[in-house]
Structure formats: C-alpha cells, structure tokens
CSV table of C-alpha atoms and ligand atoms in Angstrom, one decimal:
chain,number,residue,atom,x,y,z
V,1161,UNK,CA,-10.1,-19.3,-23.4
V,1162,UNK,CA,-7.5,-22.0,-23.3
V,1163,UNK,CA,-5.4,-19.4,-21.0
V,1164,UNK,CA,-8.5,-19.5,-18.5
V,1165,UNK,CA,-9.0,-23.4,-18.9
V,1166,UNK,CA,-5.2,-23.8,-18.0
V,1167,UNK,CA,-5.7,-21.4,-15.1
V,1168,UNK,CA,-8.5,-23.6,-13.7
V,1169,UNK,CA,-6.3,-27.1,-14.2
V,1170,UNK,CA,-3.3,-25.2,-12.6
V,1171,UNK,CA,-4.8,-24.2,-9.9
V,1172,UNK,CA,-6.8,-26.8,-8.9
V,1173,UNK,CA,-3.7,-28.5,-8.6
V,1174,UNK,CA,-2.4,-26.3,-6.1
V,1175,UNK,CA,-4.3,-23.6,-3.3
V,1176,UNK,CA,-4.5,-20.9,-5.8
V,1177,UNK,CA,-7.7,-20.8,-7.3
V,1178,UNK,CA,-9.2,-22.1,-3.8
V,1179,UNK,CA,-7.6,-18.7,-2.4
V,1180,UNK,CA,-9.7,-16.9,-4.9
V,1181,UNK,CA,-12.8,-18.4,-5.0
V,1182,UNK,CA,-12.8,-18.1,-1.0
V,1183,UNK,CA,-11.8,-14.6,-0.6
V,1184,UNK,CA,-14.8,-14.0,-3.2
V,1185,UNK,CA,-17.4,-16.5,-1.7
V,1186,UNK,CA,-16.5,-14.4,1.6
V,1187,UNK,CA,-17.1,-11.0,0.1
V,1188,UNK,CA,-20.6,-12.1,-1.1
V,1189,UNK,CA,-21.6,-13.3,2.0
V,1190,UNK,CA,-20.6,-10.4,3.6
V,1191,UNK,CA,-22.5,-7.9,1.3
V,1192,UNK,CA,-25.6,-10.9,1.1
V,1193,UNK,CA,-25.8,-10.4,5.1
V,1194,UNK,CA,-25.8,-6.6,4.9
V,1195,UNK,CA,-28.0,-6.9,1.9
V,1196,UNK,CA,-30.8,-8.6,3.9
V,1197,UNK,CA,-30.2,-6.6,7.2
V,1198,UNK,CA,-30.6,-3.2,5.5
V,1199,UNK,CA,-34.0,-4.6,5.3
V,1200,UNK,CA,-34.8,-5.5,8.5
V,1201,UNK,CA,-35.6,-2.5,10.5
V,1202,UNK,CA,-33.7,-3.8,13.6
V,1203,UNK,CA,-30.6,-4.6,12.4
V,1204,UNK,CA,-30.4,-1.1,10.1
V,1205,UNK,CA,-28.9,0.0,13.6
V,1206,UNK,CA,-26.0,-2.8,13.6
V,1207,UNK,CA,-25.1,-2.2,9.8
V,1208,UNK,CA,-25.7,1.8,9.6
V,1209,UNK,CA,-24.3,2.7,13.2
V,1210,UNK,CA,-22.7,-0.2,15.4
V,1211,UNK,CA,-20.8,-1.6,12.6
V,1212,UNK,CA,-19.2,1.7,11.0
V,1213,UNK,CA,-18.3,2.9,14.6
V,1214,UNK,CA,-16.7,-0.1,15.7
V,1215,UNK,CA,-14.7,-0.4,12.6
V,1216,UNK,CA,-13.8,3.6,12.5
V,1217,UNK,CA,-12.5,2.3,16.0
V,1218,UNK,CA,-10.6,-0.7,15.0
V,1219,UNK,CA,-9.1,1.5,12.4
V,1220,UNK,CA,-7.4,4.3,14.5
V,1221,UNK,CA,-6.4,2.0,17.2
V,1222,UNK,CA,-5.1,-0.5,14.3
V,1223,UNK,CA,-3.1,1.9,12.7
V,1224,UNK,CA,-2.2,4.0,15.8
V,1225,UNK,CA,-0.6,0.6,17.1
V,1226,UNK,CA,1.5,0.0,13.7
V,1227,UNK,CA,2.6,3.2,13.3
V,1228,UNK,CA,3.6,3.4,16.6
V,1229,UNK,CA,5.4,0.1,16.4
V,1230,UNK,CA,7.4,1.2,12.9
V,1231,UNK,CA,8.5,4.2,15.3
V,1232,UNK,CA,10.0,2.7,18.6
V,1233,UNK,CA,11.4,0.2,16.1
V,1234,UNK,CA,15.3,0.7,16.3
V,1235,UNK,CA,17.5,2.3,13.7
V,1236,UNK,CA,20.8,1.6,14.5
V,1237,UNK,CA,22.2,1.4,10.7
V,1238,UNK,CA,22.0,3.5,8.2
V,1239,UNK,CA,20.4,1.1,5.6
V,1240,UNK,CA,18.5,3.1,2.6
V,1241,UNK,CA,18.3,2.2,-0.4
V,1242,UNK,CA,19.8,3.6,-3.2
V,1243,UNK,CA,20.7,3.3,-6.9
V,1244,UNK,CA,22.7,6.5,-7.8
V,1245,UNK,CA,25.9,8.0,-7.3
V,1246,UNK,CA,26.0,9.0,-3.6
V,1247,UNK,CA,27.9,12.7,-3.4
V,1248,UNK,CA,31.7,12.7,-2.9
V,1249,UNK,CA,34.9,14.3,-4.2
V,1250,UNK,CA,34.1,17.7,-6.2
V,1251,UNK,CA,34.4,16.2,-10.1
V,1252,UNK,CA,32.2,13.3,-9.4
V,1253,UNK,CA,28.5,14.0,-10.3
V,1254,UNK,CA,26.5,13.0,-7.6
V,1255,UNK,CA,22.5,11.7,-8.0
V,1256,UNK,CA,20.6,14.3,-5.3
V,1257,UNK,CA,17.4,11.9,-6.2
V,1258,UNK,CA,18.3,8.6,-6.0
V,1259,UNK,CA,21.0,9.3,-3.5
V,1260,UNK,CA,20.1,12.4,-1.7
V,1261,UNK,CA,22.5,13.7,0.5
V,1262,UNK,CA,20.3,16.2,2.9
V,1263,UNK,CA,16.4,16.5,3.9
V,1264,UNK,CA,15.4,18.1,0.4
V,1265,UNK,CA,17.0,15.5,-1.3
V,1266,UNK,CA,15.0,12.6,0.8
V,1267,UNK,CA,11.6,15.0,0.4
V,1268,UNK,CA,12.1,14.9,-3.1
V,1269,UNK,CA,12.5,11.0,-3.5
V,1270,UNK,CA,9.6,10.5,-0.8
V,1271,UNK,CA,7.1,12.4,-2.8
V,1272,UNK,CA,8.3,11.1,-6.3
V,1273,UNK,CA,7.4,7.6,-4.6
V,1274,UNK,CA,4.6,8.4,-2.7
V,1275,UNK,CA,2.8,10.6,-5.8
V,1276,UNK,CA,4.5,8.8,-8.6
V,1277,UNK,CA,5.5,5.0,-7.2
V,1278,UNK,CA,9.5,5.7,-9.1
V,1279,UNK,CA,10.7,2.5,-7.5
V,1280,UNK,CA,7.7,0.6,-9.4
V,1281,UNK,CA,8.4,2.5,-12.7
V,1282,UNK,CA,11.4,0.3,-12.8
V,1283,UNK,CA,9.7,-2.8,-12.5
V,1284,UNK,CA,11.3,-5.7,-14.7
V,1285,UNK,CA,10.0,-9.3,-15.7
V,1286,UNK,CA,11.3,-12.3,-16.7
V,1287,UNK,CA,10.4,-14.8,-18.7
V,1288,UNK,CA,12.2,-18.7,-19.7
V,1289,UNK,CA,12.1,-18.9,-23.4
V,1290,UNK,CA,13.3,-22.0,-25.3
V,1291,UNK,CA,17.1,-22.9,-25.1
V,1292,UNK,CA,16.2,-22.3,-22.0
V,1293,UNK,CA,17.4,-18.7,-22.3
V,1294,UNK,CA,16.5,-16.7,-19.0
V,1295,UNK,CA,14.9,-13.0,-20.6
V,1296,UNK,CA,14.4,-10.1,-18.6
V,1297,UNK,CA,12.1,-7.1,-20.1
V,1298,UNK,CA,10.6,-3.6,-18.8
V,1299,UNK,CA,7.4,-4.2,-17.9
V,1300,UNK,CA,5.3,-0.7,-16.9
V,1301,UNK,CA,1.7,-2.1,-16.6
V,1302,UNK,CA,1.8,-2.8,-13.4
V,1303,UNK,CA,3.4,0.7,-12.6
V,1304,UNK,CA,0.4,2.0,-14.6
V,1305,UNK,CA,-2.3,-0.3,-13.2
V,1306,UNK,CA,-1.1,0.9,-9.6
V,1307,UNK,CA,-1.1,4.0,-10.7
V,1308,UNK,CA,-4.4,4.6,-12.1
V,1309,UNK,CA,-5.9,2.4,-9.2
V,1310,UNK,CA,-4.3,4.8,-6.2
V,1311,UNK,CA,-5.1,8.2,-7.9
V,1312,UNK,CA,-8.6,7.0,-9.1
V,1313,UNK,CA,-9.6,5.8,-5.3
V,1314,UNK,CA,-7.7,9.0,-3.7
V,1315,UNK,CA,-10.2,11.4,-6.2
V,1316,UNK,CA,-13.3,9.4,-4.9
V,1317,UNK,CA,-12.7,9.4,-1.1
V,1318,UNK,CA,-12.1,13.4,-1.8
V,1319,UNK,CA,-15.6,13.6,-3.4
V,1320,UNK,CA,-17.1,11.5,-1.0
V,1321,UNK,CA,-16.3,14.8,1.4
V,1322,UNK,CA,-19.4,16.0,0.0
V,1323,UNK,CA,-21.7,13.5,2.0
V,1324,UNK,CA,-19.8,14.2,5.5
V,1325,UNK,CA,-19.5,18.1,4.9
V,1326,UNK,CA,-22.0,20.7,4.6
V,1327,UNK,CA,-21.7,23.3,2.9
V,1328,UNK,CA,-19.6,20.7,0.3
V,1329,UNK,CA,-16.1,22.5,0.1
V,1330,UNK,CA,-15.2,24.2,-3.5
V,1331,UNK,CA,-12.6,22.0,-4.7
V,1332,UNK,CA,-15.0,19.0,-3.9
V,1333,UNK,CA,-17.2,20.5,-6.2
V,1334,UNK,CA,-14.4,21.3,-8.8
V,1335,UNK,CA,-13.1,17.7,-8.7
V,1336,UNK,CA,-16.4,16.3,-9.7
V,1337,UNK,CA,-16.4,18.6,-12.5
V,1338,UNK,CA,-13.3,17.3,-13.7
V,1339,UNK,CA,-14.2,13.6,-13.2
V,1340,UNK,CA,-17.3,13.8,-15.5
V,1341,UNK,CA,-15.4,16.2,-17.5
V,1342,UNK,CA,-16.8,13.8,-20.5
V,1343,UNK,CA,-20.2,14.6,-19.8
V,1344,UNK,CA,-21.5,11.4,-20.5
V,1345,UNK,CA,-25.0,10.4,-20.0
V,1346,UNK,CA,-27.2,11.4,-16.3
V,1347,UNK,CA,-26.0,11.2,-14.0
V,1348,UNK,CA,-23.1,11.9,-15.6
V,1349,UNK,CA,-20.1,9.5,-16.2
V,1350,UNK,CA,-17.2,9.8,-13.6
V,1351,UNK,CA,-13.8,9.1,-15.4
V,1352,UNK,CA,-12.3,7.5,-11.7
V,1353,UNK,CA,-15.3,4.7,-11.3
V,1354,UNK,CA,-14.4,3.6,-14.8
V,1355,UNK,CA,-10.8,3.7,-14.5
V,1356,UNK,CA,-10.7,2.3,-10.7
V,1357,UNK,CA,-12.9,-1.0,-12.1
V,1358,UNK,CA,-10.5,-0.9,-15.1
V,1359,UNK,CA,-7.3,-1.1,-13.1
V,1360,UNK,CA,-8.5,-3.4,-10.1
V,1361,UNK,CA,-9.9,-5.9,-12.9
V,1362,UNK,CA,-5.9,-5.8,-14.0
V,1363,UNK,CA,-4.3,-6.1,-11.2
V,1364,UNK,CA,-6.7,-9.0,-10.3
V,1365,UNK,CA,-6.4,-11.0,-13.7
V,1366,UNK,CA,-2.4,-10.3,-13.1
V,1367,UNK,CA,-2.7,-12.6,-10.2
V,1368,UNK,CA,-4.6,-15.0,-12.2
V,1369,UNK,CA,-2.6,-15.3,-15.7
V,1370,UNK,CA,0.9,-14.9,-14.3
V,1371,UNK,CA,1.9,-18.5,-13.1
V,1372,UNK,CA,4.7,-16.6,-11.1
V,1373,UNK,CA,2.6,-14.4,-9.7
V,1374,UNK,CA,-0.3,-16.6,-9.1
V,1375,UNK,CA,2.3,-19.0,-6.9
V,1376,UNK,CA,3.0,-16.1,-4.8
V,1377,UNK,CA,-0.5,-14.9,-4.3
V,1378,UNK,CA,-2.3,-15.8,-0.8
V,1379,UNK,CA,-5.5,-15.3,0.0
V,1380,UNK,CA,-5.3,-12.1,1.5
V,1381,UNK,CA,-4.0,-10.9,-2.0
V,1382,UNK,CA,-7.1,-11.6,-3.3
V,1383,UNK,CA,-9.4,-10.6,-0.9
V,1384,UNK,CA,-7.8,-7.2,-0.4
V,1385,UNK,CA,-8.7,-7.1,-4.4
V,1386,UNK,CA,-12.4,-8.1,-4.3
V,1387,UNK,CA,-13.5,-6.0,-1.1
V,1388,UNK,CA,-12.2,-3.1,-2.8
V,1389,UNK,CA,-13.5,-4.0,-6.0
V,1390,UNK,CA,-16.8,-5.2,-4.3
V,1391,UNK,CA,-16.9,-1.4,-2.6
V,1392,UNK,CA,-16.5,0.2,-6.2
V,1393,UNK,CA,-19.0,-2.0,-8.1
V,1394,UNK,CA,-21.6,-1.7,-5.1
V,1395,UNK,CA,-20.9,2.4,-5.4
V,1396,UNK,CA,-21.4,2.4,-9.0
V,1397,UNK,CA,-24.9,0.6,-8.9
V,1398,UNK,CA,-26.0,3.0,-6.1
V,1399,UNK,CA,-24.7,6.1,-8.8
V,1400,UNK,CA,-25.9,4.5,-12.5
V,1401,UNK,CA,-28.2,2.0,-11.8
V,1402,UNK,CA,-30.2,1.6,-8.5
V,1403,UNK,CA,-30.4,5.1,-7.1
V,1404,UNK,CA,-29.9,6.1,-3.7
V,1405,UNK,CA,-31.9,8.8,-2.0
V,1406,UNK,CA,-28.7,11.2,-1.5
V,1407,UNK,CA,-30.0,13.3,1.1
V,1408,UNK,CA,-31.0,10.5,3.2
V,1409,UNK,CA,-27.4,9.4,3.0
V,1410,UNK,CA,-26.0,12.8,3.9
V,1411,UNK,CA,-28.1,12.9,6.9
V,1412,UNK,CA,-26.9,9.5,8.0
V,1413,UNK,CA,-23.4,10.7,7.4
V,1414,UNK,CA,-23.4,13.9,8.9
V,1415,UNK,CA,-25.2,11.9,11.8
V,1416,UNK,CA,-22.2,9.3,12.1
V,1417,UNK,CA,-19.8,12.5,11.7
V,1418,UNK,CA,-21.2,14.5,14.2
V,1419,UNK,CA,-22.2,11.8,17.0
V,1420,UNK,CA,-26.1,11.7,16.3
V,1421,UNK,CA,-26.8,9.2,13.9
V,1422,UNK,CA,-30.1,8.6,12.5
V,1423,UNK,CA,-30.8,6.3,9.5
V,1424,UNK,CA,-33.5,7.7,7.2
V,1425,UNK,CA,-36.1,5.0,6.2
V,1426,UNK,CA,-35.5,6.3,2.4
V,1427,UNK,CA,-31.9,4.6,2.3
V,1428,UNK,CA,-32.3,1.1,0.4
V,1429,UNK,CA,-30.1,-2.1,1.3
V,1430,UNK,CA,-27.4,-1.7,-1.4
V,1431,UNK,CA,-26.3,1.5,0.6
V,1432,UNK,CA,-25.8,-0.9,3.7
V,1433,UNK,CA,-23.9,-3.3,1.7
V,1434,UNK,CA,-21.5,-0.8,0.1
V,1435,UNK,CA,-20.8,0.9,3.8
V,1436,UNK,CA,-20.9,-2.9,5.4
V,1437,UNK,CA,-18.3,-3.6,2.9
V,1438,UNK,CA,-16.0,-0.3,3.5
V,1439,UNK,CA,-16.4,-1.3,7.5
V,1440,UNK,CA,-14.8,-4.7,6.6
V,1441,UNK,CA,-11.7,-2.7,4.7
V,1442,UNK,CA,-11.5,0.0,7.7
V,1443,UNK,CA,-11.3,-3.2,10.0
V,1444,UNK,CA,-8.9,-5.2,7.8
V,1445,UNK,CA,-7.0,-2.6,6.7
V,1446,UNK,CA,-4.1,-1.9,9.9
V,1447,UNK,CA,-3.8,-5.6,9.8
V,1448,UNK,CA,-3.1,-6.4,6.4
V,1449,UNK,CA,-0.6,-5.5,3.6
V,1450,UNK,CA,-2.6,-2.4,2.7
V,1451,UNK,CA,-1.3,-0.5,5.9
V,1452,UNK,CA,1.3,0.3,3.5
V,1453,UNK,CA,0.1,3.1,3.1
V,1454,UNK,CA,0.9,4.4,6.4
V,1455,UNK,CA,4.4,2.2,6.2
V,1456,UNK,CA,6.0,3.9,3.2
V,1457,UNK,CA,6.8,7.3,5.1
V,1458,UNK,CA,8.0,5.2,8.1
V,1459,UNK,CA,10.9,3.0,5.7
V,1460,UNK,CA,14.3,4.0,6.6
V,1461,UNK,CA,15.5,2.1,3.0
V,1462,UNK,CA,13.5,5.2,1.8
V,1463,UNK,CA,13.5,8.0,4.4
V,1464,UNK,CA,17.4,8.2,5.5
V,1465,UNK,CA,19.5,10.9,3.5
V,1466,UNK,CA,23.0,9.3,2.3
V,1467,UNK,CA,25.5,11.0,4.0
V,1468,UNK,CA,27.6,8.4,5.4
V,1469,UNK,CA,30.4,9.7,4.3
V,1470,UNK,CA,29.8,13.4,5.7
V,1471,UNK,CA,28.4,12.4,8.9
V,1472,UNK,CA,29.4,9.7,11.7
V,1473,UNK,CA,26.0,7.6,12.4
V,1474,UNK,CA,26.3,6.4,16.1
V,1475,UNK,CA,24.6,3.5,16.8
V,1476,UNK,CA,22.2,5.1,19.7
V,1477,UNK,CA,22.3,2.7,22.2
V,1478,UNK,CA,26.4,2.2,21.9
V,1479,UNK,CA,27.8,1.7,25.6
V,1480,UNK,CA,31.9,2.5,26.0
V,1481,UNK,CA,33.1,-1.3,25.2
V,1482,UNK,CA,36.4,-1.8,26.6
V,1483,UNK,CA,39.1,-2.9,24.5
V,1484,UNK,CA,42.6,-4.5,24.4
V,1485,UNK,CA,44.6,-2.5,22.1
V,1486,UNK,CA,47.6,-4.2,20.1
V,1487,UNK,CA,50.1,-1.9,21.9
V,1488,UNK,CA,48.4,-2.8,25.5
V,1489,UNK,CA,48.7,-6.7,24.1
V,1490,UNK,CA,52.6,-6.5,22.7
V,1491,UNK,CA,53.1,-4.5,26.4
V,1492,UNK,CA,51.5,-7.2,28.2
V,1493,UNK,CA,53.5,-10.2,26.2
V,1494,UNK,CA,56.7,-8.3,25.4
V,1495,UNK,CA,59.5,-10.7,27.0
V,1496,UNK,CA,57.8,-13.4,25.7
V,1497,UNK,CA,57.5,-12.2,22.4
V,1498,UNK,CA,61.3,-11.2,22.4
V,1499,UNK,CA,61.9,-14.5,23.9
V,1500,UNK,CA,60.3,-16.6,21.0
V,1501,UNK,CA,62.3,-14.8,18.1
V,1502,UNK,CA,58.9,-12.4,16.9
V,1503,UNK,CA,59.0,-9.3,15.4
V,1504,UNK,CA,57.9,-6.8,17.7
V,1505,UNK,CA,56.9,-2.9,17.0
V,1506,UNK,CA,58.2,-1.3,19.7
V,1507,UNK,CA,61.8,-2.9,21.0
X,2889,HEM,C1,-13.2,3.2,1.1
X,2889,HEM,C2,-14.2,3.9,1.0
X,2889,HEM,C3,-15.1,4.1,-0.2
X,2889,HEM,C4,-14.9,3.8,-1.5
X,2889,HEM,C5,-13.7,3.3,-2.1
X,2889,HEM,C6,-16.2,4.1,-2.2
X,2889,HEM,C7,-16.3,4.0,-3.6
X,2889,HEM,C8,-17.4,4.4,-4.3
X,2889,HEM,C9,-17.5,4.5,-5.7
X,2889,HEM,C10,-16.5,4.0,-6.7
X,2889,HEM,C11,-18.7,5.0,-6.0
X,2889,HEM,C12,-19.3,5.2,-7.4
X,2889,HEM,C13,-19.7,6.7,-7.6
X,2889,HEM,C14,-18.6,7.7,-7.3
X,2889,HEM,O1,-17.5,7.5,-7.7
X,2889,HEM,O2,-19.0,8.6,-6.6
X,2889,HEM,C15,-19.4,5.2,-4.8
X,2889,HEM,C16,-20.7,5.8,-4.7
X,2889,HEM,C17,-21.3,6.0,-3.5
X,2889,HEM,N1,-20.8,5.9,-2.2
X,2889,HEM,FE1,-19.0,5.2,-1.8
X,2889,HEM,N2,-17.1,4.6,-1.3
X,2889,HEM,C18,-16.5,4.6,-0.1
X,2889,HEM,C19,-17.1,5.0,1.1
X,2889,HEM,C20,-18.4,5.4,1.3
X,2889,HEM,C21,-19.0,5.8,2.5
X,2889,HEM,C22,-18.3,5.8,3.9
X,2889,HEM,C23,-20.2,6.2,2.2
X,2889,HEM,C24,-21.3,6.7,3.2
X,2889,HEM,C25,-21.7,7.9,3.2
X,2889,HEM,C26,-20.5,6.0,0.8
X,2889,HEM,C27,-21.6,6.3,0.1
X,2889,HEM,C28,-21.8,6.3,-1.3
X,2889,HEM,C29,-22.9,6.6,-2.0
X,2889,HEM,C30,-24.2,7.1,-1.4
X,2889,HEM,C31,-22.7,6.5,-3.4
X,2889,HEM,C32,-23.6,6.8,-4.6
X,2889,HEM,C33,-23.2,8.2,-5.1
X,2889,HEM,C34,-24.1,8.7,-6.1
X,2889,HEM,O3,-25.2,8.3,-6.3
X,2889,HEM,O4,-23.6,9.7,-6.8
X,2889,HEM,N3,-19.3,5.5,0.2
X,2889,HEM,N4,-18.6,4.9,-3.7
C-alpha cells in the first residue's frame, strides 16, 4: 500500500502516471465506442468489416515499409555483437555461440534469441544501497515474464487458426488439448489466458514500482501494455463469462478470410470490442516498438557471423581513393630533405 501511495506522489510529480492513466483512458474509449457500435446495426459494418480490413492493410504495408527500410539500410562494418571468444589460433577455445564463426553458428544464436530471448537471460539490476554502495544483481523475472508473455500469445494466435480454417488443422486441435491439459471447469481452463494476464500484469506493475524504470517509460510503453492486455481480458470474458456464439464468429472470419464477409446477427458487442481492439494493435503495431518482432532477424549486432579475422569485409560502396604514399612523398621532397640534415630511407 505505501509502495502504491508513493507511486501516485512520485508520479504526479512528473509525466509518469499521466502516461498511464492516458494510454488506459484511451484503451477504454476505444473498446466503449466499439462496445456501443456492435450494437447498432449500421456501424456492425465499420467495426466487423471496414475496420479489420483497413487495419490488415495498414499492417502489411506498415511492416512491408520497415522491413524494407532495415534492408536497403547499409552495412558497411561488420558490427555484431559478441561476448565470447571469437575463433583463432588452434589451442584457443573458441565460443561457436556467442561468437560464431560461420552461418550455423549465427542460426544457432538467432534461434536461441528468437525462441529463448539468451541476451535477456543475462539481464542485471542495480540498486544504491546505503554508504552509498552501487550493487548490481541477476535479475531473471523479467527474462521470465517476457518469456511466458511471448510463448503464451504465440499458442493463442495458433489456436485462433481454428476460427479462420475449416476443417481446423490437427495440431490446432492438439494444442488446445495441451493448454487445458488441467481440465479445469467448462469450458475448460486454458493454461496461456492465465499465464498471458499473469505475465502482462508483471511487466506492467514493473513499469509502475521500478522508479528507474518508471522514468524511462513513455506512453507508448504503456499503451502497447494495456491494448494487449485489454485484447486478452476482452477474449477471456467472451470464453468464461459472456459467451459468444462461436459459429457466428467463424462465419464472420472465414467471411473476412475469404473476401465475403457477413456478420451474423448472433455475434454480441464484446466480440466487436475484442476485434476493434486487435485492429488498433494490427494498425499500431509497424509503427511502434513492437515491430521488433520483425526487427530482430534484420540486426546485424545479431545476424553477422565473426570472422573478421578469416575474411576481408569490403566496405561495398569503396571507390579506388588515391593516395600519396611515403616513398612517393620522400621522392617528391628528397633534396630538400637531404638539404635540411633529415634522415631519409632511401639515400
Ligand atoms: C492479436 C490477436 C488476438 C489476441 C491476442 C487474442 C486473444 C484472445 C484471448 C487471450 C482469448 C481467451 C480465450 C483463448 O485463449 O482462446 C480470446 C478469445 C477469443 N477471441 Fe481472440 N485474440 C486475438 C484475435 C482475435 C481475432 C482476430 C478474432 C476474430 C475471429 C478473435 C476472436 C475470439 C473469440 C471469438 C474468442 C472467444 C473464444 C472462446 O469462446 O473459446 N480473436 N482471444
């Protein structure tokens, strides 16, 4: 309690706690506007077709742009990152991870990154105890929390397949299996919506507690956190609470999917807030700092093998410079050289 009540005095002493309570006033006026227009006959059309389209749109041409950008970006150094022995002479050990010298050596440390985030596992903090003495610790919640956040979304966009595909693919079917492997309750309970609130309620009271963090955090940082947290709590309702008419949402799916959509009069206004809500992340998304997901196979820190010593990198767009050598200098300058008393290499 007194941690929250400092959190409030703090903040309202700066932007931060402004940039949070916008970024979630924002979000509710968002999913209050769908809310009300997935009751109005007429504008059913703007949030269950117009809107999903345009932002599917906004979406590939976002991201097409970025990554095309990230690509025609030059690479005239060889600048990745590394933290291990890079390979040399026979006797020293080289590290084919953290330093890898050929492609399987850079596929390795890409998927280990992509599947595992092994640059966050190292994560540190520090902290200024008394003295003042400056302490740095390991710190792997945040490793986890991203962690369980990523996986947990990645398993629920693949069971979501099962509303745009008919006949529902196997291992659809076989992952929702697994997530309500507890077999809690009907419908059943799905380990990923518990562990997807769990982790995005960290990493969002991470931004609040930490004053470091908190200093850094904009309001993008938050709102990134409360759409997607506003998508999950708005899916759960729809699954445990306030039930949608599945089949009605298939159709409408399938419909969007296949270029003749229909809404069925049997899907209620939460639906249109929960696929309002994922428009606003498909729109958002090429523009903001979640397009990192695209960016993390484009990072030359990350996706350059380290052979600098086996291999001469030349800077593509080199053009022959002319230069002076010494020996053309001394040639040029050679009586007066002699004259003055200087040593000169060739006599
Ligand atoms: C970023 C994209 C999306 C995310 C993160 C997301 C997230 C969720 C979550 C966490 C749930 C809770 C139940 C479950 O895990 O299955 C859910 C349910 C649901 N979602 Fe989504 N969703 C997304 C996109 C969509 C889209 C595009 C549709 C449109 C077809 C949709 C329709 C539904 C429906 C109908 C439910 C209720 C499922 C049930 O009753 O079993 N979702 N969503």
């Amino acid at each position: 309690m007194r941690c929250w009540k400092g959190f409030i005095q703090k903040s309202r002493d700066g932007d931060e706690f402004l940039n949070a309570l916008s970024s979630l006033i924002l979000i509710l006026v968002v999913a209050g506007f769908s809310f009300a227009g997935g009751q109005i006959s007429s504008s059913r059309v703007f949030f269950g077709v117009i809107l999903p389209y345009a932002a599917m749109a906004a979406f590939l041409a976002g991201l097409t742009y970025r990554v095309l950008q990230w690509a025609r970006a030059p690479v005239p150094f060889h600048i990745l990152t590394t933290c291990g022995q890079q390979k040399s002479l026979a006797w020293i050990k080289p590290n084919r991870i953290e330093s890898p010298q050929g492609k399987l050596g850079v596929a390795a440390r890409m998927a280990l990154e992509i599947l595992l985030f092994r640059s966050l596992f190292r994560n540190s903090r520090s902290e200024l105890r008394e003295g003042p003495r400056l302490l740095y610790a390991e710190d792997k919640w945040l490793w986890l929390g991203a962690l369980a956040f990523h996986w947990s979304l990645l398993v629920i966009l693949l069971r979501h397949l099962r509303f745009f595909v008919a006949p529902v693919p196997r291992f659809v079917l076989g992952l929702e299996a697994l997530d309500g492997f507890f077999q809690i309750g009907a419908p059943q309970l799905l380990v990923t919506d518990v562990v997807v609130v769990v982790a995005l309620l960290y990493l969002l009271q991470r931004r609040f507690m930490d004053p470091k963090v908190r200093y850094v955090s904009l309001m993008s940082d938050y709102f990134a956190l409360f759409l997607l947290l506003g998508i999950a709590v708005t899916g759960i309702l729809m699954r445990y609470f306030f039930k949608a008419d599945l089949e009605g949402v298939k159709q409408l799916a399938i419909g969007l999917v296949t270029f003749s959509p229909t809404i069925p009069a049997s899907v209620g206004p939460l639906f249109f807030v929960h696929l309002t809500l994922v428009s606003v992340l498909l729109v958002y998304f090429p523009f903001s700092k979640l397009v990192h997901m695209g960016g993390i196979f484009l990072s030359p820190t990350r996706n350059l093998a380290n052979n600098s010593r086996m291999v001469r990198h030349v800077n593509p767009w080199n053009y022959p410079v002319k230069v002076h050598t010494y020996q053309e200098w001394e040639e040029e300058f050679h009586d007066k050289i002699k004259a003055a008393g200087l040593p000169l290499e060739r006599e």
